[in-house]
XYZ file of C-alpha atoms in Angstrom:
678
model
C -0.538 -0.386 -0.176
C 1.403 3.686 -1.048
C 1.117 5.706 1.879
C 0.444 9.270 1.241
C 1.718 11.513 3.870
C 0.582 15.234 2.832
C -1.087 16.767 5.677
C -1.739 20.580 5.136
C 0.753 21.581 2.318
C 1.837 25.477 3.560
C 1.641 27.504 1.039
C 2.122 31.294 0.567
C 0.247 34.054 0.677
C -2.455 35.398 -1.344
C -1.925 35.672 -4.802
C -1.816 38.668 -7.243
C -0.580 38.394 -11.365
C 2.768 39.962 -12.368
C 3.855 42.114 -15.175
C 4.583 38.870 -17.437
C 0.881 36.604 -16.384
C 2.620 34.841 -14.072
C 1.690 34.589 -10.423
C 3.165 35.632 -7.884
C 2.284 36.128 -3.721
C 1.641 39.492 -2.267
C 3.548 41.084 -0.109
C 6.838 40.466 -1.099
C 8.034 43.999 0.170
C 5.811 43.876 3.314
C 7.178 40.306 3.872
C 11.047 41.836 3.697
C 10.319 44.712 6.251
C 8.889 41.763 8.130
C 12.012 39.855 8.301
C 14.285 43.092 8.878
C 12.450 43.324 11.820
C 12.190 39.565 13.152
C 16.375 39.490 13.149
C 16.436 43.286 14.429
C 14.672 41.624 17.515
C 11.228 43.794 16.921
C 7.913 41.986 17.586
C 6.055 41.332 14.325
C 2.504 43.014 14.071
C -0.144 42.013 11.923
C 2.676 40.878 9.622
C 2.476 39.668 6.204
C 4.134 36.250 7.000
C 2.463 33.434 6.959
C 2.236 31.281 10.425
C 4.894 28.477 9.394
C 7.298 30.738 7.876
C 7.113 32.263 10.908
C 7.304 29.287 13.023
C 10.555 28.213 10.792
C 12.112 32.096 11.381
C 11.781 31.426 14.713
C 13.086 27.908 14.747
C 16.645 29.103 12.341
C 17.024 31.760 15.422
C 17.097 29.115 18.192
C 19.711 27.071 15.465
C 22.101 29.854 15.490
C 21.100 30.021 11.556
C 23.237 33.530 10.630
C 20.691 35.439 8.287
C 23.559 37.065 6.432
C 24.674 33.826 5.353
C 24.822 33.581 1.543
C 24.880 29.822 0.632
C 23.893 26.608 1.928
C 27.368 24.372 3.978
C 28.762 21.653 1.992
C 28.323 17.964 3.682
C 29.955 16.492 1.051
C 33.240 16.927 -0.754
C 33.968 14.821 -3.753
C 32.772 12.008 -5.552
C 33.834 9.714 -3.284
C 31.874 10.952 -0.522
C 29.005 11.322 -2.413
C 29.225 8.200 -4.797
C 29.017 6.504 -0.332
C 25.979 8.663 0.656
C 23.995 7.916 -3.081
C 24.875 4.474 -1.729
C 23.012 4.656 1.406
C 19.716 5.865 -0.302
C 20.226 3.350 -3.245
C 16.655 2.886 -2.776
C 15.194 6.288 -2.966
C 17.720 7.489 -5.888
C 16.354 4.180 -7.920
C 12.904 5.187 -7.011
C 13.436 8.412 -8.213
C 15.842 7.219 -11.609
C 12.805 7.577 -13.905
C 11.334 10.898 -12.847
C 14.847 12.987 -12.896
C 15.378 11.433 -16.928
C 11.667 12.620 -17.649
C 12.706 16.149 -15.903
C 15.527 17.003 -17.408
C 14.070 17.592 -21.013
C 10.708 19.244 -19.312
C 12.555 21.329 -17.192
C 15.721 21.797 -19.772
C 14.123 25.819 -20.601
C 11.588 26.722 -17.717
C 14.167 28.518 -15.741
C 13.335 25.985 -12.840
C 15.600 22.849 -11.144
C 14.407 19.542 -9.010
C 16.284 18.342 -7.046
C 16.260 15.046 -4.477
C 17.962 15.277 -0.645
C 17.982 12.637 1.582
C 16.213 12.792 5.250
C 18.668 15.118 6.217
C 18.471 17.617 3.077
C 21.608 16.972 1.524
C 21.186 16.852 -2.358
C 21.842 13.291 -3.844
C 20.372 14.425 -7.532
C 19.867 17.247 -9.307
C 18.395 18.501 -12.646
C 16.624 20.704 -15.301
C 17.498 24.170 -16.758
C 21.138 23.789 -17.496
C 21.354 28.358 -16.581
C 19.452 27.634 -13.415
C 21.986 24.564 -12.549
C 25.052 26.985 -12.874
C 23.404 29.679 -11.019
C 22.625 27.047 -7.772
C 25.969 26.349 -7.549
C 26.937 29.513 -6.098
C 24.385 28.851 -3.210
C 25.657 25.331 -3.284
C 21.805 24.208 -4.232
C 23.503 21.241 -5.331
C 25.339 17.726 -4.807
C 26.283 17.765 -1.202
C 24.947 21.210 -0.364
C 22.786 20.640 3.359
C 19.550 22.149 3.060
C 18.812 21.688 6.440
C 16.595 24.199 8.223
C 19.073 23.904 11.243
C 22.205 25.284 9.075
C 20.514 27.494 6.342
C 17.173 28.311 8.032
C 13.779 28.669 6.256
C 13.426 26.878 2.829
C 11.290 24.818 0.805
C 13.756 21.328 1.241
C 14.382 22.108 5.423
C 10.389 23.274 6.256
C 9.718 20.329 4.665
C 11.781 18.321 6.111
C 11.212 20.378 10.250
C 7.195 20.000 9.118
C 7.034 17.406 6.896
C 4.395 18.737 4.530
C 4.979 20.209 1.230
C 5.478 23.656 1.394
C 5.816 26.252 -0.561
C 8.812 29.605 0.040
C 8.867 32.200 -1.521
C 11.528 34.710 -2.349
C 11.995 36.974 1.281
C 10.949 34.339 2.530
C 13.737 32.479 3.134
C 15.810 33.111 6.001
C 18.888 33.457 5.010
C 19.581 36.949 3.020
C 21.697 35.080 0.086
C 18.831 32.433 -0.746
C 16.382 35.195 -0.680
C 16.909 35.470 -4.913
C 14.919 31.933 -5.107
C 11.919 30.618 -5.383
C 10.884 27.126 -4.432
C 8.414 24.039 -3.683
C 8.942 20.984 -1.647
C 7.464 17.680 -0.577
C 8.702 14.882 1.443
C 8.895 11.220 0.576
C 7.898 8.225 2.608
C 8.585 4.545 2.936
C 5.397 2.784 1.313
C 3.272 1.361 4.206
C 5.569 3.333 6.645
C 5.779 7.120 8.248
C 9.613 7.242 7.633
C 10.999 9.670 6.015
C 13.425 9.436 3.426
C 14.088 12.527 1.368
C 12.249 15.211 -0.249
C 11.425 16.337 -3.488
C 12.175 19.865 -4.275
C 11.368 22.175 -7.114
C 13.495 25.480 -7.799
C 13.920 28.394 -9.695
C 14.428 32.344 -9.745
C 11.296 34.127 -7.982
C 9.923 34.171 -11.599
C 9.423 31.058 -12.185
C 6.671 31.054 -8.986
C 3.504 29.705 -9.813
C 1.230 27.656 -7.875
C 1.605 24.040 -9.995
C 5.260 23.824 -8.880
C 4.065 22.501 -5.296
C 1.445 20.112 -7.339
C 4.300 18.627 -9.372
C 6.659 18.211 -6.003
C 3.687 16.039 -4.613
C 2.834 14.438 -7.705
C 6.772 13.526 -8.119
C 6.641 12.748 -4.443
C 3.798 10.382 -4.387
C 5.057 8.362 -8.011
C 8.478 7.759 -5.839
C 6.434 6.121 -2.707
C 4.536 4.136 -5.920
C 7.698 2.998 -7.337
C 8.692 1.717 -3.806
C 5.447 0.270 -2.880
C 5.160 -1.272 -6.262
C 8.656 -3.270 -5.615
C 7.846 -4.397 -2.159
C 4.364 -5.538 -2.735
C 6.617 -8.041 -5.464
C 9.500 -8.187 -3.267
C 6.572 -9.347 -0.524
C 4.986 -11.885 -2.852
C 8.365 -13.493 -3.506
C 9.770 -13.309 0.414
C 6.125 -15.150 1.304
C 6.391 -17.520 -1.590
C 9.588 -18.725 -0.604
C 8.377 -19.670 3.033
C 5.885 -21.313 1.358
C 8.246 -24.035 -0.315
C 11.482 -23.635 2.056
C 12.070 -27.483 3.119
C 12.086 -26.944 6.698
C 8.998 -25.363 7.225
C 7.201 -28.670 8.235
C 10.053 -29.248 11.010
C 9.660 -25.309 12.275
C 8.523 -24.333 15.568
C 8.728 -20.895 14.422
C 8.695 -18.724 10.640
C 8.948 -15.192 10.559
C 9.167 -13.397 6.516
C 11.292 -9.980 7.316
C 11.479 -8.056 4.249
C 14.808 -5.411 3.566
C 13.528 -2.878 5.635
C 13.244 -4.920 8.511
C 9.264 -5.321 8.622
C 8.101 -8.810 9.694
C 5.818 -9.456 6.918
C 4.503 -12.723 8.421
C 5.153 -14.765 11.240
C 3.689 -17.624 12.810
C 4.759 -20.133 16.115
C 6.380 -19.776 19.281
C 8.162 -16.362 19.067
C 7.307 -13.819 22.071
C 6.256 -10.419 21.403
C 9.242 -8.772 23.161
C 11.801 -11.358 21.264
C 9.787 -10.013 18.507
C 10.050 -6.162 18.719
C 13.861 -6.708 19.380
C 14.638 -8.889 16.301
C 13.132 -6.070 13.948
C 15.094 -3.350 16.278
C 17.959 -5.129 15.879
C 18.380 -5.164 12.149
C 16.267 -1.993 11.220
C 19.198 0.212 9.190
C 21.433 -3.243 8.898
C 22.434 -4.619 5.435
C 20.798 -8.171 4.657
C 24.621 -9.669 5.093
C 24.678 -8.836 8.409
C 21.831 -9.536 10.479
C 23.104 -12.961 11.281
C 25.088 -10.970 13.041
C 22.683 -8.947 14.793
C 20.139 -11.161 16.527
C 18.828 -10.931 19.949
C 19.607 -13.311 22.757
C 17.837 -16.808 22.064
C 18.221 -16.538 18.021
C 21.023 -18.155 15.865
C 22.484 -16.906 12.816
C 21.902 -20.411 11.137
C 18.627 -19.984 11.383
C 18.674 -16.643 9.318
C 18.130 -17.526 5.336
C 18.428 -14.842 2.993
C 16.121 -14.380 0.195
C 17.167 -13.149 -3.765
C 15.131 -12.144 -6.713
C 17.170 -10.938 -9.571
C 21.177 -12.092 -7.742
C 20.569 -9.500 -5.197
C 19.031 -9.851 -1.699
C 15.709 -8.320 -0.453
C 14.364 -9.804 2.918
C 15.313 -13.009 4.894
C 13.597 -16.021 6.714
C 14.317 -16.343 9.844
C 13.814 -20.164 10.471
C 13.223 -21.915 14.121
C 13.488 -25.718 13.880
C 11.603 -27.442 16.821
C 14.497 -29.630 18.315
C 15.969 -25.422 19.541
C 12.480 -24.179 21.164
C 13.908 -25.028 24.439
C 16.042 -22.152 23.403
C 13.521 -19.329 22.905
C 10.514 -18.887 25.571
C 7.476 -20.623 23.882
C 3.678 -18.813 23.434
C 0.926 -20.196 22.209
C 1.075 -21.177 18.624
C -0.417 -17.948 16.288
C 0.893 -14.721 14.642
C 3.086 -12.069 15.851
C 1.535 -8.783 17.110
C 1.716 -6.284 14.646
C 4.871 -4.133 15.323
C 3.520 -0.491 16.252
C 4.570 1.627 13.342
C 6.252 5.420 14.449
C 4.158 8.192 14.155
C 4.407 10.735 10.925
C 3.863 13.944 10.838
C 0.364 14.953 12.407
C -2.859 16.505 10.366
C -3.535 19.772 10.908
C -7.241 20.630 9.603
C -8.611 23.748 9.723
C -11.137 24.975 12.043
C -14.331 23.607 12.649
C -17.198 25.628 14.714
C -18.192 23.614 17.602
C -15.138 22.168 18.458
C -11.665 22.580 19.544
C -9.321 24.748 17.400
C -8.092 22.061 14.332
C -10.864 19.342 15.265
C -13.410 18.349 13.510
C -16.268 15.422 14.029
C -19.072 15.119 15.974
C -19.498 11.181 16.760
C -19.895 10.845 20.170
C -16.810 8.840 21.286
C -14.953 11.922 19.138
C -17.161 14.476 21.288
C -15.973 12.385 24.412
C -12.858 13.129 24.126
C -13.397 16.489 23.131
C -15.211 17.462 25.928
C -12.576 16.120 28.463
C -9.100 17.836 26.795
C -11.522 20.932 27.313
C -11.903 20.124 31.047
C -8.375 19.394 30.887
C -7.148 22.088 29.050
C -8.244 24.521 32.168
C -5.907 22.576 34.697
C -2.095 22.716 34.276
C -1.186 18.333 34.950
C 0.432 16.505 32.710
C -1.829 14.151 29.975
C -1.029 11.572 28.018
C -2.318 11.247 24.862
C -3.796 7.163 23.552
C -4.253 6.560 19.655
C -3.207 5.207 16.826
C -1.294 6.828 14.221
C -2.929 9.326 12.175
C -5.924 9.727 14.604
C -4.957 13.142 15.393
C -3.033 13.649 19.292
C -1.093 16.305 18.353
C -4.443 18.448 17.547
C -5.339 17.638 20.583
C -2.463 18.513 22.343
C -2.524 21.591 20.720
C -6.203 22.695 21.832
C -5.099 21.228 25.515
C -2.547 24.322 25.380
C -5.136 26.859 23.671
C -7.512 25.850 26.314
C -5.230 26.796 28.983
C -4.478 30.341 28.037
C -1.880 30.574 30.270
C 0.760 31.556 27.110
C 4.118 30.216 26.169
C 5.226 28.431 23.355
C 4.371 25.317 22.309
C 7.286 22.774 21.792
C 6.483 19.581 20.321
C 9.839 16.644 19.844
C 9.593 13.011 18.583
C 11.339 10.467 20.720
C 11.095 8.363 17.934
C 12.860 10.928 15.470
C 16.096 10.681 16.828
C 19.097 9.091 17.710
C 19.592 7.476 20.904
C 22.943 9.601 21.357
C 21.161 13.046 20.476
C 17.812 13.204 22.207
C 19.570 14.176 26.049
C 21.016 16.744 24.336
C 17.373 17.543 22.309
C 15.655 17.678 25.514
C 17.792 19.030 28.019
C 20.398 21.448 26.011
C 24.246 20.890 25.632
C 27.036 23.607 26.779
C 30.236 23.838 24.536
C 31.793 20.640 24.099
C 29.609 18.295 25.841
C 29.859 15.915 23.488
C 31.406 15.190 19.560
C 29.501 17.446 17.612
C 28.158 19.926 19.759
C 27.814 23.168 18.802
C 30.088 26.012 19.752
C 28.290 28.394 21.949
C 26.080 25.652 23.395
C 22.496 25.457 22.864
C 18.995 25.081 24.971
C 16.854 22.003 25.000
C 13.349 21.555 24.581
C 12.889 21.783 28.474
C 13.914 25.489 28.885
C 12.255 25.904 25.224
C 9.013 25.449 26.834
C 9.270 27.211 29.890
C 5.808 28.851 30.463
C 4.031 26.804 27.930
C 3.171 23.361 27.152
C 6.089 21.130 25.985
C 4.824 18.123 23.561
C 6.537 14.591 23.813
C 5.321 12.289 20.776
C 6.473 8.336 20.908
C 7.326 9.088 23.899
C 7.339 5.108 24.085
C 10.452 5.321 22.226
C 12.447 7.316 24.907
C 15.613 4.934 26.084
C 15.493 3.349 29.853
C 18.361 5.139 30.885
C 16.797 8.713 29.771
C 13.477 8.405 31.657
C 14.757 8.510 34.947
C 16.416 11.481 33.694
C 13.300 13.130 32.565
C 11.004 11.819 35.178
C 13.930 13.865 37.953
C 13.201 16.832 35.627
C 9.369 16.668 35.747
C 8.854 15.775 39.757
C 11.958 18.842 40.596
C 11.074 21.661 37.657
C 15.107 21.724 37.040
C 17.041 20.732 34.292
C 21.179 20.070 33.659
C 22.278 20.831 30.063
C 24.765 17.874 29.178
C 28.300 18.745 30.230
C 26.910 21.515 32.588
C 26.708 21.343 36.546
C 24.140 24.325 36.891
C 20.706 24.241 37.515
C 18.319 25.843 35.210
C 14.654 26.029 36.749
C 11.836 25.483 33.939
C 8.042 25.157 34.329
C 6.636 23.130 31.891
C 2.961 21.647 30.936
C 4.138 18.151 29.641
C 1.358 16.363 27.008
C 2.319 12.860 26.344
C 1.675 11.423 22.899
C 1.855 7.247 22.015
C 0.290 4.939 19.794
C 1.253 1.779 22.163
C -0.303 0.411 24.834
C 2.600 1.835 27.902
C 1.424 -0.687 30.637
C 2.249 -3.457 28.109
C 5.438 -1.980 27.869
C 5.926 -1.608 31.534
C 4.972 -5.098 32.036
C 7.621 -5.533 29.456
C 10.318 -3.804 31.416
C 10.799 -1.103 28.468
C 9.416 1.807 30.196
C 9.477 2.768 34.266
C 6.474 2.371 36.177
C 7.336 5.891 37.913
C 7.508 7.656 34.842
C 4.260 5.836 33.590
C 2.073 7.001 36.250
C 3.870 10.853 36.549
C 3.158 11.637 32.586
C -0.738 9.373 32.413
C -2.148 11.629 35.730
C -4.717 12.138 33.351
C -5.479 10.339 29.646
C -7.137 11.730 26.741
C -7.773 8.270 24.095
C -8.439 9.893 20.757
C -10.411 6.830 18.837
C -9.852 5.661 15.539
C -12.088 6.815 12.346
C -13.458 3.492 11.949
C -14.641 4.264 15.575
C -16.445 7.601 14.667
C -19.757 7.077 13.595
C -20.978 10.233 10.640
C -17.373 11.673 11.597
C -16.078 10.530 8.021
C -19.040 12.129 5.627
C -17.606 15.524 7.739
C -14.378 15.091 7.268
C -15.049 14.840 3.705
C -16.805 17.693 3.116
C -14.052 19.420 5.752
C -11.055 18.639 3.064
C -12.924 19.356 0.222
C -13.906 22.688 1.047
C -10.315 23.397 2.598
C -7.904 21.822 0.162
C -9.585 23.244 -3.336
C -9.174 26.381 -1.097
C -5.237 25.755 -0.433
C -4.273 24.164 -3.533
C -6.182 26.427 -5.712
C -8.225 24.112 -7.734
C -12.432 23.591 -8.189
C -14.125 21.757 -5.630
C -15.783 18.166 -6.562
C -18.224 16.315 -5.670
C -18.064 12.787 -4.006
C -21.363 11.259 -5.129
C -23.248 8.588 -2.678
C -21.824 5.936 -4.067
C -17.752 7.236 -3.810
C -19.220 8.156 -0.044
C -20.577 4.825 0.327
C -16.887 2.840 -0.209
C -16.029 5.536 2.079
C -17.611 4.600 5.040
C -17.635 1.312 4.388
C -13.482 1.396 4.256
C -11.839 0.540 7.578
C -9.001 4.101 7.660
C -6.271 2.204 9.145
C -3.996 5.244 8.339
C -7.225 7.406 10.166
C -7.778 10.660 9.608
C -4.290 11.282 7.637
C -5.282 8.565 5.373
C -8.696 9.974 4.467
C -6.885 13.407 4.114
C -4.365 12.186 1.741
C -7.296 10.413 -0.390
C -9.207 13.485 -0.343
C -6.469 15.641 -1.683
C -5.315 13.547 -3.880
C -8.789 13.852 -5.973
C -8.669 17.037 -5.404
C -5.650 17.463 -7.450
C -5.381 15.158 -10.088
C -8.711 15.748 -11.806
C -10.505 18.531 -12.988
C -13.844 16.542 -13.387
C -16.541 17.778 -11.352
C -17.895 14.241 -10.055
C -15.336 12.261 -8.320
C -15.856 8.811 -9.734
C -15.367 4.973 -8.021
C -12.484 4.361 -10.150
C -10.436 7.139 -9.021
C -10.561 5.322 -5.182
C -6.838 4.043 -4.190
C -6.410 0.863 -5.747
C -5.677 -0.742 -1.677
C -9.049 1.213 -1.030
C -10.922 -0.843 -3.625
C -9.121 -4.290 -3.001
C -9.523 -4.607 0.658
C -13.569 -3.323 0.207
C -13.715 -5.953 -2.966
C -12.026 -8.693 -0.441
C -13.870 -8.234 2.009
C -16.431 -9.279 -0.422
C -14.863 -13.115 -1.973
C -15.721 -16.074 -0.733
C -14.829 -17.182 2.673
C -11.743 -18.751 3.217
C -10.635 -22.580 3.489
C -10.551 -23.721 7.176
C -7.504 -25.464 6.435
C -5.417 -22.574 5.020
C -2.713 -21.720 7.119
C -2.034 -17.898 8.148
C 0.540 -17.513 5.888
C -1.504 -19.264 2.592
C -4.595 -16.923 3.870
C -1.756 -14.614 3.222
C -1.098 -15.142 -0.116
C -4.723 -16.430 -1.567
C -5.729 -12.371 -0.603
C -2.756 -11.248 -2.117
C -3.575 -13.091 -5.007
C -7.203 -12.444 -5.023
C -6.420 -8.441 -5.239
C -4.041 -8.656 -8.034
C -6.277 -10.558 -10.057
C -9.144 -8.182 -8.861
C -7.116 -5.029 -9.732
C -5.656 -6.518 -13.647
C -9.759 -7.144 -14.605
C -8.479 -11.853 -14.032
C -5.568 -11.215 -16.811
C -3.675 -13.824 -15.491
C -0.409 -13.059 -17.369
C -0.429 -9.323 -16.183
C -1.039 -10.159 -12.864
C 1.605 -12.906 -12.667
C 4.092 -10.011 -13.677
C 2.848 -8.266 -11.087
C 3.275 -10.578 -8.228
C 6.691 -11.656 -9.448
C 5.767 -15.352 -10.302
C 5.555 -17.112 -13.466
C 2.248 -18.309 -15.425
C 2.181 -21.755 -14.230
C 2.438 -20.922 -11.177
C 0.114 -18.456 -10.767
C -2.330 -21.173 -12.545
C -1.874 -23.682 -9.516
C -2.780 -21.255 -6.994
C -6.210 -19.893 -8.786
C -6.951 -23.854 -9.061
C -5.659 -24.616 -4.987
C -7.417 -21.622 -3.756
C -10.375 -22.002 -6.166
C -10.234 -18.620 -7.359
C -11.188 -19.756 -10.744
C -14.400 -17.813 -10.257
C -13.184 -14.929 -9.639
C -10.852 -14.657 -12.247
C -14.084 -15.337 -14.735
C -15.977 -12.419 -12.808
C -13.061 -10.546 -13.083
C -13.300 -10.477 -16.995
C -16.804 -10.600 -17.065
C -16.631 -7.095 -15.171
C -13.668 -5.779 -17.643
C -15.624 -6.903 -20.799
């Protein structure tokens, strides 16, 4: 399934028509004046600067970025270093190569260039207008340039990374003086099926190249890259499942785990404990498949790891635990492993709706209950734990708590799962000069100090390392923090709002989260319901997103008819509100037709609904076989019964597919799909 991760694209101020008939943002002069006031320390009153730009300027100042800077720093010097960086990001570069081949021709004389960066903002690829590419060299908007917001301030690439959203930054809105003669539109790229940010697609050029559809083009290119990766992932998952079914050791296995190239567990069965499964996946993440057998947790042997290859390259592995070795691991009743929780993604921020908290849309009774609880707790300065699935809108409730308190102060958010274990302490508590290798020369305040007098929001708090948990507990209990490398106590007054999509009590029982910290951050709790639990809210949200996103993108609104609405209501929305928003955004951006047709809905949504109507599974099928049957069923339906095409999609031979169609009694499905096409 392709993940679309573009909540609330951040665009510029209203537009006017320029001297050549092009669109340009209003208030460029006012923005320049506001920037001059900002960098000189003056207060901005009724500023022409959009809120997201001002927030980025504020982050840039906290990072210590010099406003007079003329260019971005070079993070990579020399072809060898660049090649190593591309090698580390080879999946992203591979998936983007088709787009860059096309853009070289399409943008050749447009004045614009297209860039691809990694997840830190370092440029990996570029193509487009030759003169603009030459000009980009002057500011290091080229291979190896580091465009992270923390080093070069507000810009399309860095601010898209910082917010996790598509964004346009035009001319004077940039933070550094030397890049104000550029305009850029950028969209983040995510790993399909996850919330892992891989990099950014950016379209840049001189201010005269500014136009609204640059952002739509960046979004479309980012989604195309995600789609390419998703297609490969789907094919590889099928190959992995096939290898598992045909493995000679299957009959004598006490447990079987199928792991893809990104260390995600595709399927598992047998006597592996949830704790061991979590440690298995965590230990393999970010490692070469060839090294997986040396990265297994205690109790698992490297000889049980069986790499699976496709076209000569490793695409994942099978972990086969033999029955004779069952004593090495803790037993559990036979069955599938629980799904590992996915990391949280950029949080949806919707436009305010009447009768609700700011940014919160919904009228179902279960949702209204969460709203009323938030209003009540907002007026009480107490720690709050917000629980809910990824994409349900937990940060909306966190911000609403902050706004309801009306005490003022900053709302400072930090994702405990989005940085390395070594840097979390520095991010939370700050550091002094020379505290550790890589520390800034002048030291830096941590998130606690930045949130003094306001709210500190810790997302994915369950990811906080065990050795840092007592430090956080002490800071909350004493109201004092110590920067790394310093002995000076710094008093802080913060209201803590913690968020998680995990069952923290389960984490406590498993020994991964301190019980005393759990009770300290969970004095009061808010449960944000999943979208599938919110009766009637899908229609409200559809109307809300159609209205707000059509205005935001400058496109015509579209009618969602009763048949399509029925499908949207029937879908389970595993990605919750964020997924629904992304679907509506895609429908608005990809067609000018007045009415949305069923065929425009995402393939994974239609496949899931069609699969739900499929014949019941054979009771004798194992869970792995059932998974394979559903995968084949969806592929056949997607290509309207064309088995030759379905075999190519699945990455198996036609003879193999024919056998499996017979094995799983799918002949009627093939015939029905053919009839539907005719």
